[in-house]
């Protein structure tokens, strides 16, 4: 086979070029390099590479960070970090890293025009900002302060976004989530009552559907997913819904390269197959009173005939939407293969309730994305995987304190202007 051929040629090449490497049949054993153990100390920290804020350890050698690994005691990443985490020392000591504020000295702006940045001290930068802010307050126009926040951190969110603009008297504070992550939380919010991201019980799952997400690179639990890939592939079916051949797609058994924006149609078709094939999770969802499956394509069901356990409105959903979403109809809409939709839905149903529909940003970060987030996440309900072994879970909350309220420091000017109309893009020029 191709694999054996590569192993044989690989072993042969290693034997020729590297005397410290032994070939034993088909397995290759690498001997340790002759060096003394590095002297230094592992120090616990948190990676800032993305919003996972993974627990990490940094190897300190004479005051220099030389290596990074996941915190060996972490239950969130099992002692691993992703490639971005490993690159922290390079980032930290990059000679081109910007370490202080820069000031534009060329008032002319535009493509190809050098802004002529010059480095300035933090004191100078803070004075410039403070003077401008005091000018606004003195002019009685504090609402003209606009605060744009990047990714969440406790300081940027609680102190600057939350408190600073309130004390100053401006309603114009904006966060990234206004245009990205909120829909991903609203889907579970309106279906499950969980306005939040989810965690996933990968260790016990028999089928994982990466839908509009590539957790080998971003989204949630990156180091955890990378380190569990082999185990996941062995234990169950991996399915990826993504227009792009992502890492998840490349590692999955099924890749559905969906037409962007048609995720709702696919989710409806999967629900249609799960229901018509009798593959919904009866413990969680419930069943027909006499046990006979009355979900027939195109036909409505009398709500009195079905007794729901932990879901609400399944029959309404079937009658108003899912009954007409055959795989053939969705295939046209999504530019996919109807047989593949059927196959994937059955694999999900057979693995239920130990199945994860990992709904990610690709599903919902678009106009009216809340609706697609709802229908895709609702599959976890039909499959009974919500809060179940090998399914989806509420995220673990970290224990942290709160900043004290600053309300008593809000003066009359701030009170009068802070509640004004927010510039929110809805009709504002
Ligand atoms: S997933 Fe990677 S980049 Fe993000 S916090 Fe963890 S180690 Fe850092």
Short mmCIF file of C-alpha atoms and ligand atoms in Angstrom, two decimals:
data_model
loop_
_atom_site.label_atom_id
_atom_site.label_comp_id
_atom_site.label_asym_id
_atom_site.label_seq_id
_atom_site.Cartn_x
_atom_site.Cartn_y
_atom_site.Cartn_z
CA UNK A 1 0.00 0.00 0.00
CA UNK A 2 1.00 3.64 -0.27
CA UNK A 3 1.45 3.86 3.50
CA UNK A 4 3.79 0.83 3.66
CA UNK A 5 5.74 2.14 0.66
CA UNK A 6 6.29 5.50 2.38
CA UNK A 7 7.25 3.83 5.65
CA UNK A 8 9.77 1.57 3.89
CA UNK A 9 11.37 4.29 1.82
CA UNK A 10 11.33 6.63 4.85
CA UNK A 11 13.09 4.05 7.04
CA UNK A 12 15.66 3.37 4.36
CA UNK A 13 16.39 7.06 3.87
CA UNK A 14 16.78 7.61 7.61
CA UNK A 15 19.16 4.66 7.94
CA UNK A 16 21.38 6.10 5.24
CA UNK A 17 21.43 9.69 6.41
CA UNK A 18 21.14 9.54 10.20
CA UNK A 19 23.23 7.00 12.12
CA UNK A 20 21.38 7.71 15.39
CA UNK A 21 18.11 6.49 13.91
CA UNK A 22 17.38 2.78 13.88
CA UNK A 23 14.93 0.95 11.69
CA UNK A 24 13.27 -2.05 13.31
CA UNK A 25 11.10 -3.67 10.71
CA UNK A 26 8.67 -0.94 9.79
CA UNK A 27 8.89 1.12 12.97
CA UNK A 28 11.39 3.91 13.36
CA UNK A 29 12.86 4.72 16.74
CA UNK A 30 14.53 8.04 17.36
CA UNK A 31 17.30 8.14 19.98
CA UNK A 32 17.63 11.14 22.26
CA UNK A 33 20.07 13.82 21.22
CA UNK A 34 23.28 13.84 23.30
CA UNK A 35 22.70 16.95 25.42
CA UNK A 36 22.27 17.83 29.06
CA UNK A 37 18.83 18.73 30.40
CA UNK A 38 18.06 22.37 29.85
CA UNK A 39 18.34 24.44 32.99
CA UNK A 40 15.45 26.72 33.73
CA UNK A 41 12.01 26.88 35.20
CA UNK A 42 8.51 26.35 33.83
CA UNK A 43 6.31 29.28 34.84
CA UNK A 44 2.51 29.16 34.65
CA UNK A 45 0.84 31.76 32.44
CA UNK A 46 -2.03 32.29 30.00
CA UNK A 47 -1.75 32.44 26.23
CA UNK A 48 -3.13 35.60 24.64
CA UNK A 49 -3.04 34.15 21.12
CA UNK A 50 -6.82 33.91 20.91
CA UNK A 51 -9.85 34.05 23.19
CA UNK A 52 -9.25 30.54 24.49
CA UNK A 53 -6.71 32.12 26.87
CA UNK A 54 -5.22 28.64 27.30
CA UNK A 55 -3.44 27.76 30.50
CA UNK A 56 0.21 27.49 29.47
CA UNK A 57 3.67 27.21 30.94
CA UNK A 58 6.64 29.18 29.68
CA UNK A 59 10.18 27.86 30.08
CA UNK A 60 12.33 30.57 31.60
CA UNK A 61 16.08 30.28 31.00
CA UNK A 62 18.06 33.09 32.58
CA UNK A 63 15.14 35.48 32.26
CA UNK A 64 14.42 34.56 28.67
CA UNK A 65 11.29 32.73 27.50
CA UNK A 66 12.51 29.88 25.34
CA UNK A 67 9.63 27.39 25.12
CA UNK A 68 5.89 27.17 25.63
CA UNK A 69 3.67 24.21 26.41
CA UNK A 70 0.15 23.73 27.72
CA UNK A 71 -0.12 23.77 31.48
CA UNK A 72 0.47 20.17 32.52
CA UNK A 73 -2.34 20.37 35.10
CA UNK A 74 -4.92 21.81 32.72
CA UNK A 75 -8.10 19.85 32.18
CA UNK A 76 -9.05 22.20 29.35
CA UNK A 77 -6.11 21.51 27.03
CA UNK A 78 -4.52 18.42 28.66
CA UNK A 79 -1.08 20.01 28.64
CA UNK A 80 -1.02 20.99 24.98
CA UNK A 81 -1.08 24.31 23.19
CA UNK A 82 -1.66 25.06 19.54
CA UNK A 83 1.03 26.25 17.07
CA UNK A 84 0.26 29.91 17.87
CA UNK A 85 1.08 29.23 21.52
CA UNK A 86 4.41 27.64 20.55
CA UNK A 87 5.29 30.77 18.59
CA UNK A 88 5.03 33.13 21.60
CA UNK A 89 8.84 33.41 22.09
CA UNK A 90 9.36 34.30 18.42
CA UNK A 91 6.60 36.88 18.62
CA UNK A 92 7.91 38.26 21.88
CA UNK A 93 11.49 38.74 20.69
CA UNK A 94 10.73 39.70 17.10
CA UNK A 95 13.02 42.66 16.28
CA UNK A 96 10.14 44.32 14.41
CA UNK A 97 7.71 44.06 17.28
CA UNK A 98 6.13 47.43 18.12
CA UNK A 99 6.78 48.10 21.79
CA UNK A 100 5.67 51.70 22.24
CA UNK A 101 3.05 54.11 20.85
CA UNK A 102 3.60 55.56 17.39
CA UNK A 103 2.44 58.98 16.23
CA UNK A 104 1.53 59.87 12.68
CA UNK A 105 3.44 62.90 11.48
CA UNK A 106 2.15 63.02 7.92
CA UNK A 107 -1.38 64.54 7.93
CA UNK A 108 -1.90 63.31 4.37
CA UNK A 109 -3.59 59.92 4.29
CA UNK A 110 -4.20 57.37 1.57
CA UNK A 111 -2.94 54.27 -0.13
CA UNK A 112 0.78 54.37 -0.81
CA UNK A 113 1.30 57.45 1.38
CA UNK A 114 3.85 57.01 4.14
CA UNK A 115 2.19 57.96 7.48
CA UNK A 116 5.67 58.79 8.76
CA UNK A 117 5.17 57.19 12.15
CA UNK A 118 7.48 58.29 14.94
CA UNK A 119 7.79 56.48 18.26
CA UNK A 120 6.62 58.47 21.30
CA UNK A 121 6.61 57.69 25.02
CA UNK A 122 3.57 56.30 26.83
CA UNK A 123 3.36 59.53 28.87
CA UNK A 124 3.15 61.60 25.70
CA UNK A 125 0.55 59.30 24.14
CA UNK A 126 -1.64 59.28 27.24
CA UNK A 127 -1.39 63.09 27.52
CA UNK A 128 -2.56 63.51 23.91
CA UNK A 129 -5.56 61.25 24.51
CA UNK A 130 -6.42 62.83 27.87
CA UNK A 131 -6.19 66.40 26.47
CA UNK A 132 -8.57 65.52 23.63
CA UNK A 133 -11.02 63.92 26.05
CA UNK A 134 -10.93 66.91 28.42
CA UNK A 135 -11.58 69.18 25.42
CA UNK A 136 -14.80 67.25 24.71
CA UNK A 137 -15.95 67.47 28.31
CA UNK A 138 -15.17 71.21 28.48
CA UNK A 139 -17.15 71.76 25.29
CA UNK A 140 -20.10 69.88 26.84
CA UNK A 141 -19.94 67.17 24.14
CA UNK A 142 -18.79 64.00 25.91
CA UNK A 143 -20.96 61.86 23.60
CA UNK A 144 -18.43 62.56 20.84
CA UNK A 145 -16.03 60.15 22.52
CA UNK A 146 -16.30 56.84 20.70
CA UNK A 147 -14.73 53.73 22.15
CA UNK A 148 -14.14 50.75 19.84
CA UNK A 149 -13.13 47.55 21.55
CA UNK A 150 -11.30 44.59 20.09
CA UNK A 151 -11.38 41.10 21.56
CA UNK A 152 -12.54 40.59 25.13
CA UNK A 153 -10.24 40.99 28.06
CA UNK A 154 -11.28 41.89 31.55
CA UNK A 155 -9.69 45.35 31.40
CA UNK A 156 -10.84 46.26 27.92
CA UNK A 157 -14.36 45.05 28.57
CA UNK A 158 -15.19 45.83 32.19
CA UNK A 159 -13.11 48.94 32.72
CA UNK A 160 -12.76 50.70 29.39
CA UNK A 161 -15.88 49.57 27.50
CA UNK A 162 -18.17 49.39 30.53
CA UNK A 163 -16.96 51.99 33.00
CA UNK A 164 -14.90 54.61 31.19
CA UNK A 165 -17.56 55.66 28.69
CA UNK A 166 -20.21 55.71 31.43
CA UNK A 167 -18.14 57.94 33.70
CA UNK A 168 -17.25 60.15 30.76
CA UNK A 169 -20.79 60.51 29.49
CA UNK A 170 -20.79 58.83 26.09
CA UNK A 171 -23.24 56.17 24.90
CA UNK A 172 -20.89 55.37 22.03
CA UNK A 173 -19.06 52.24 23.07
CA UNK A 174 -18.80 49.39 20.56
CA UNK A 175 -17.50 45.88 20.77
CA UNK A 176 -16.48 43.31 18.17
CA UNK A 177 -19.36 41.07 19.06
CA UNK A 178 -21.84 43.48 17.48
CA UNK A 179 -20.78 42.12 14.11
CA UNK A 180 -19.46 38.68 14.84
CA UNK A 181 -20.11 36.36 17.74
CA UNK A 182 -23.53 37.26 19.05
CA UNK A 183 -25.51 35.11 16.62
CA UNK A 184 -23.48 32.06 17.58
CA UNK A 185 -24.81 32.55 21.10
CA UNK A 186 -28.33 33.56 20.07
CA UNK A 187 -29.02 30.24 18.30
CA UNK A 188 -28.61 28.20 21.50
CA UNK A 189 -30.12 31.14 23.41
CA UNK A 190 -33.47 30.94 21.63
CA UNK A 191 -33.60 27.15 21.33
CA UNK A 192 -31.88 25.80 24.43
CA UNK A 193 -32.05 28.82 26.71
CA UNK A 194 -28.25 28.92 26.78
CA UNK A 195 -27.04 32.32 25.60
CA UNK A 196 -23.44 31.23 25.39
CA UNK A 197 -20.80 29.28 23.53
CA UNK A 198 -20.77 25.54 24.13
CA UNK A 199 -18.19 23.04 25.28
CA UNK A 200 -18.05 19.57 23.76
CA UNK A 201 -17.48 16.13 25.28
CA UNK A 202 -15.07 14.99 22.59
CA UNK A 203 -13.72 12.10 24.66
CA UNK A 204 -17.05 10.27 24.53
CA UNK A 205 -18.45 11.33 21.18
CA UNK A 206 -19.13 8.84 18.40
CA UNK A 207 -19.85 11.43 15.71
CA UNK A 208 -18.70 15.04 15.47
CA UNK A 209 -20.08 17.46 12.90
CA UNK A 210 -17.81 20.49 12.44
CA UNK A 211 -20.30 22.91 10.94
CA UNK A 212 -18.91 26.22 9.71
CA UNK A 213 -15.94 25.87 12.01
CA UNK A 214 -12.42 24.51 11.94
CA UNK A 215 -11.51 23.96 15.58
CA UNK A 216 -8.11 22.60 14.57
CA UNK A 217 -7.26 26.23 13.85
CA UNK A 218 -9.70 28.46 15.74
CA UNK A 219 -13.08 28.72 17.52
CA UNK A 220 -13.11 26.53 20.69
CA UNK A 221 -10.80 24.08 22.46
CA UNK A 222 -8.11 24.22 19.75
CA UNK A 223 -5.28 22.35 21.55
CA UNK A 224 -7.80 19.85 22.92
CA UNK A 225 -9.19 19.09 19.44
CA UNK A 226 -5.75 18.84 17.83
CA UNK A 227 -4.51 16.45 20.49
CA UNK A 228 -7.64 14.28 20.22
CA UNK A 229 -7.81 13.99 16.44
CA UNK A 230 -6.46 10.43 16.19
CA UNK A 231 -8.78 9.23 18.94
CA UNK A 232 -11.76 10.98 17.33
CA UNK A 233 -11.06 9.41 13.95
CA UNK A 234 -10.81 5.96 15.51
CA UNK A 235 -13.88 6.25 17.69
CA UNK A 236 -16.38 7.72 15.30
CA UNK A 237 -17.42 9.55 12.21
CA UNK A 238 -16.08 13.03 11.57
CA UNK A 239 -18.19 15.22 9.31
CA UNK A 240 -17.40 18.75 8.14
CA UNK A 241 -19.80 21.24 6.61
CA UNK A 242 -17.71 24.04 5.14
CA UNK A 243 -17.38 25.58 1.67
CA UNK A 244 -13.62 25.58 2.25
CA UNK A 245 -11.39 22.51 2.40
CA UNK A 246 -10.37 23.29 5.97
CA UNK A 247 -8.18 21.14 8.20
CA UNK A 248 -11.33 19.68 9.73
CA UNK A 249 -12.67 18.89 6.25
CA UNK A 250 -9.39 17.27 5.20
CA UNK A 251 -9.46 15.03 8.29
CA UNK A 252 -13.15 14.13 8.10
CA UNK A 253 -14.85 11.10 6.62
CA UNK A 254 -17.50 13.30 5.03
CA UNK A 255 -16.97 16.82 3.68
CA UNK A 256 -20.05 18.76 2.57
CA UNK A 257 -18.79 21.78 0.62
CA UNK A 258 -21.98 23.75 1.08
CA UNK A 259 -22.94 26.86 -0.84
CA UNK A 260 -22.42 29.70 1.68
CA UNK A 261 -25.63 30.95 3.27
CA UNK A 262 -27.65 27.76 2.74
CA UNK A 263 -26.94 26.07 6.08
CA UNK A 264 -30.56 26.36 7.16
CA UNK A 265 -31.70 24.26 4.22
CA UNK A 266 -29.17 21.55 5.02
CA UNK A 267 -30.15 21.50 8.71
CA UNK A 268 -33.82 21.15 7.73
CA UNK A 269 -33.00 18.25 5.42
CA UNK A 270 -30.97 16.48 8.11
CA UNK A 271 -33.87 16.93 10.54
CA UNK A 272 -36.21 15.61 7.82
CA UNK A 273 -34.15 12.41 7.46
CA UNK A 274 -33.75 11.96 11.23
CA UNK A 275 -37.50 12.17 11.70
CA UNK A 276 -38.67 10.15 8.69
CA UNK A 277 -36.11 7.41 9.44
CA UNK A 278 -37.12 7.29 13.11
CA UNK A 279 -33.63 8.31 14.24
CA UNK A 280 -34.53 11.07 16.69
CA UNK A 281 -33.53 10.44 20.29
CA UNK A 282 -36.69 9.13 21.89
CA UNK A 283 -35.49 9.51 25.50
CA UNK A 284 -34.91 13.20 25.06
CA UNK A 285 -37.49 14.16 22.47
CA UNK A 286 -40.37 11.76 23.10
CA UNK A 287 -42.36 9.56 20.74
CA UNK A 288 -45.70 8.89 19.05
CA UNK A 289 -48.28 7.59 21.49
CA UNK A 290 -48.67 4.24 19.73
CA UNK A 291 -44.97 3.99 18.73
CA UNK A 292 -45.69 4.17 14.99
CA UNK A 293 -43.62 6.75 13.09
CA UNK A 294 -46.01 9.19 11.37
CA UNK A 295 -43.32 11.47 9.93
CA UNK A 296 -43.98 11.00 6.23
CA UNK A 297 -42.44 13.42 3.69
CA UNK A 298 -44.88 16.23 2.80
CA UNK A 299 -47.55 15.10 5.31
CA UNK A 300 -48.55 17.01 8.43
CA UNK A 301 -48.75 15.31 11.80
CA UNK A 302 -51.52 15.75 14.38
CA UNK A 303 -49.79 17.23 17.49
CA UNK A 304 -52.05 15.12 19.72
CA UNK A 305 -50.40 11.93 18.46
CA UNK A 306 -46.92 12.85 19.74
CA UNK A 307 -45.81 13.17 23.35
CA UNK A 308 -42.75 15.37 23.74
CA UNK A 309 -40.37 14.90 26.69
CA UNK A 310 -37.71 17.62 26.81
CA UNK A 311 -38.29 19.45 23.53
CA UNK A 312 -41.02 21.91 22.67
CA UNK A 313 -42.67 22.45 19.29
CA UNK A 314 -41.22 19.56 17.30
CA UNK A 315 -44.51 18.86 15.55
CA UNK A 316 -45.01 22.54 14.69
CA UNK A 317 -41.50 22.58 13.23
CA UNK A 318 -42.24 19.44 11.21
CA UNK A 319 -45.59 20.69 9.94
CA UNK A 320 -44.44 24.19 9.04
CA UNK A 321 -40.94 23.48 7.73
CA UNK A 322 -39.17 20.14 7.99
CA UNK A 323 -41.78 17.98 6.26
CA UNK A 324 -40.97 19.54 2.87
CA UNK A 325 -37.19 19.63 3.19
CA UNK A 326 -36.27 16.42 1.42
CA UNK A 327 -32.54 15.84 0.83
CA UNK A 328 -33.23 16.32 -2.90
CA UNK A 329 -34.66 19.81 -2.32
CA UNK A 330 -31.81 20.80 0.01
CA UNK A 331 -29.23 19.35 -2.39
CA UNK A 332 -30.34 21.82 -5.06
CA UNK A 333 -30.32 24.73 -2.63
CA UNK A 334 -26.96 23.87 -1.06
CA UNK A 335 -25.33 22.43 -4.23
CA UNK A 336 -24.64 19.16 -2.45
CA UNK A 337 -25.37 15.53 -3.17
CA UNK A 338 -28.73 14.27 -1.83
CA UNK A 339 -27.33 10.82 -1.11
CA UNK A 340 -24.53 12.35 0.96
CA UNK A 341 -27.04 14.39 2.99
CA UNK A 342 -29.02 11.22 3.68
CA UNK A 343 -25.86 9.25 4.59
CA UNK A 344 -24.61 11.95 6.93
CA UNK A 345 -27.98 12.35 8.66
CA UNK A 346 -28.15 8.59 9.24
CA UNK A 347 -24.61 8.50 10.65
CA UNK A 348 -25.60 11.27 13.07
CA UNK A 349 -28.81 9.52 14.05
CA UNK A 350 -27.08 6.18 14.60
CA UNK A 351 -24.51 7.79 16.91
CA UNK A 352 -27.18 9.69 18.91
CA UNK A 353 -27.10 10.79 21.66
CA UNK A 354 -23.27 10.65 21.67
CA UNK A 355 -23.05 13.09 18.80
CA UNK A 356 -21.95 16.70 18.56
CA UNK A 357 -23.28 19.27 16.13
CA UNK A 358 -20.53 21.84 16.56
CA UNK A 359 -22.19 24.95 15.26
CA UNK A 360 -19.59 27.58 14.43
CA UNK A 361 -19.28 31.08 13.02
CA UNK A 362 -19.65 30.06 9.36
CA UNK A 363 -23.25 29.11 10.05
CA UNK A 364 -24.36 32.35 11.56
CA UNK A 365 -22.03 35.30 11.13
CA UNK A 366 -24.15 36.79 8.41
CA UNK A 367 -27.36 38.83 8.21
CA UNK A 368 -30.24 36.98 9.92
CA UNK A 369 -27.68 34.42 11.12
CA UNK A 370 -29.62 33.89 14.35
CA UNK A 371 -32.18 31.82 12.44
CA UNK A 372 -29.57 29.52 10.90
CA UNK A 373 -27.87 29.25 14.27
CA UNK A 374 -31.20 28.19 15.77
CA UNK A 375 -32.01 25.48 13.24
CA UNK A 376 -28.48 24.04 13.17
CA UNK A 377 -28.16 23.98 16.96
CA UNK A 378 -31.66 22.51 17.30
CA UNK A 379 -30.32 19.31 15.70
CA UNK A 380 -28.56 18.72 19.03
CA UNK A 381 -32.03 18.64 20.58
CA UNK A 382 -33.44 16.17 18.05
CA UNK A 383 -30.37 13.99 18.59
CA UNK A 384 -30.63 14.26 22.39
CA UNK A 385 -27.02 15.36 22.67
CA UNK A 386 -27.65 18.50 24.74
CA UNK A 387 -26.00 18.04 28.14
CA UNK A 388 -25.41 14.40 27.32
CA UNK A 389 -22.40 12.08 27.32
CA UNK A 390 -20.42 12.71 24.13
CA UNK A 391 -22.57 15.74 23.32
CA UNK A 392 -22.72 19.49 23.83
CA UNK A 393 -22.38 21.17 27.21
CA UNK A 394 -22.63 24.50 28.96
CA UNK A 395 -19.18 26.07 29.11
CA UNK A 396 -17.26 25.92 32.34
CA UNK A 397 -17.39 29.29 34.03
CA UNK A 398 -14.17 30.63 35.46
CA UNK A 399 -14.28 32.00 38.96
CA UNK A 400 -13.29 35.63 38.93
CA UNK A 401 -14.12 38.71 40.95
CA UNK A 402 -15.99 41.79 39.80
CA UNK A 403 -14.89 45.40 39.73
CA UNK A 404 -16.74 47.56 42.25
CA UNK A 405 -19.52 49.78 40.90
CA UNK A 406 -18.38 53.26 39.89
CA UNK A 407 -21.88 54.66 39.58
CA UNK A 408 -21.46 57.17 42.41
CA UNK A 409 -18.72 58.90 40.38
CA UNK A 410 -20.95 59.65 37.39
CA UNK A 411 -21.47 63.43 37.35
CA UNK A 412 -24.41 65.45 35.98
CA UNK A 413 -22.82 66.03 32.55
CA UNK A 414 -22.14 62.31 32.13
CA UNK A 415 -25.64 61.44 33.28
CA UNK A 416 -27.24 63.87 30.82
CA UNK A 417 -25.20 62.82 27.79
CA UNK A 418 -24.46 59.17 28.53
CA UNK A 419 -28.01 58.06 27.88
CA UNK A 420 -28.26 59.79 24.50
CA UNK A 421 -28.78 58.03 21.20
CA UNK A 422 -26.02 55.64 20.26
CA UNK A 423 -24.51 55.90 16.79
CA UNK A 424 -25.33 52.36 15.78
CA UNK A 425 -25.36 52.38 12.01
CA UNK A 426 -29.11 51.86 11.80
CA UNK A 427 -29.89 54.93 9.71
CA UNK A 428 -27.13 57.12 11.13
CA UNK A 429 -25.11 58.91 8.52
S1 LIG B 1 -5.85 28.01 21.25
FE1 LIG B 1 -3.70 28.42 20.77
S2 LIG B 1 -3.58 30.64 20.44
FE2 LIG B 1 -5.51 30.23 21.47
S3 LIG B 1 -5.03 30.56 23.62
FE3 LIG B 1 -4.80 28.33 23.20
S4 LIG B 1 -2.62 28.06 22.70
FE4 LIG B 1 -3.08 30.27 22.58
#
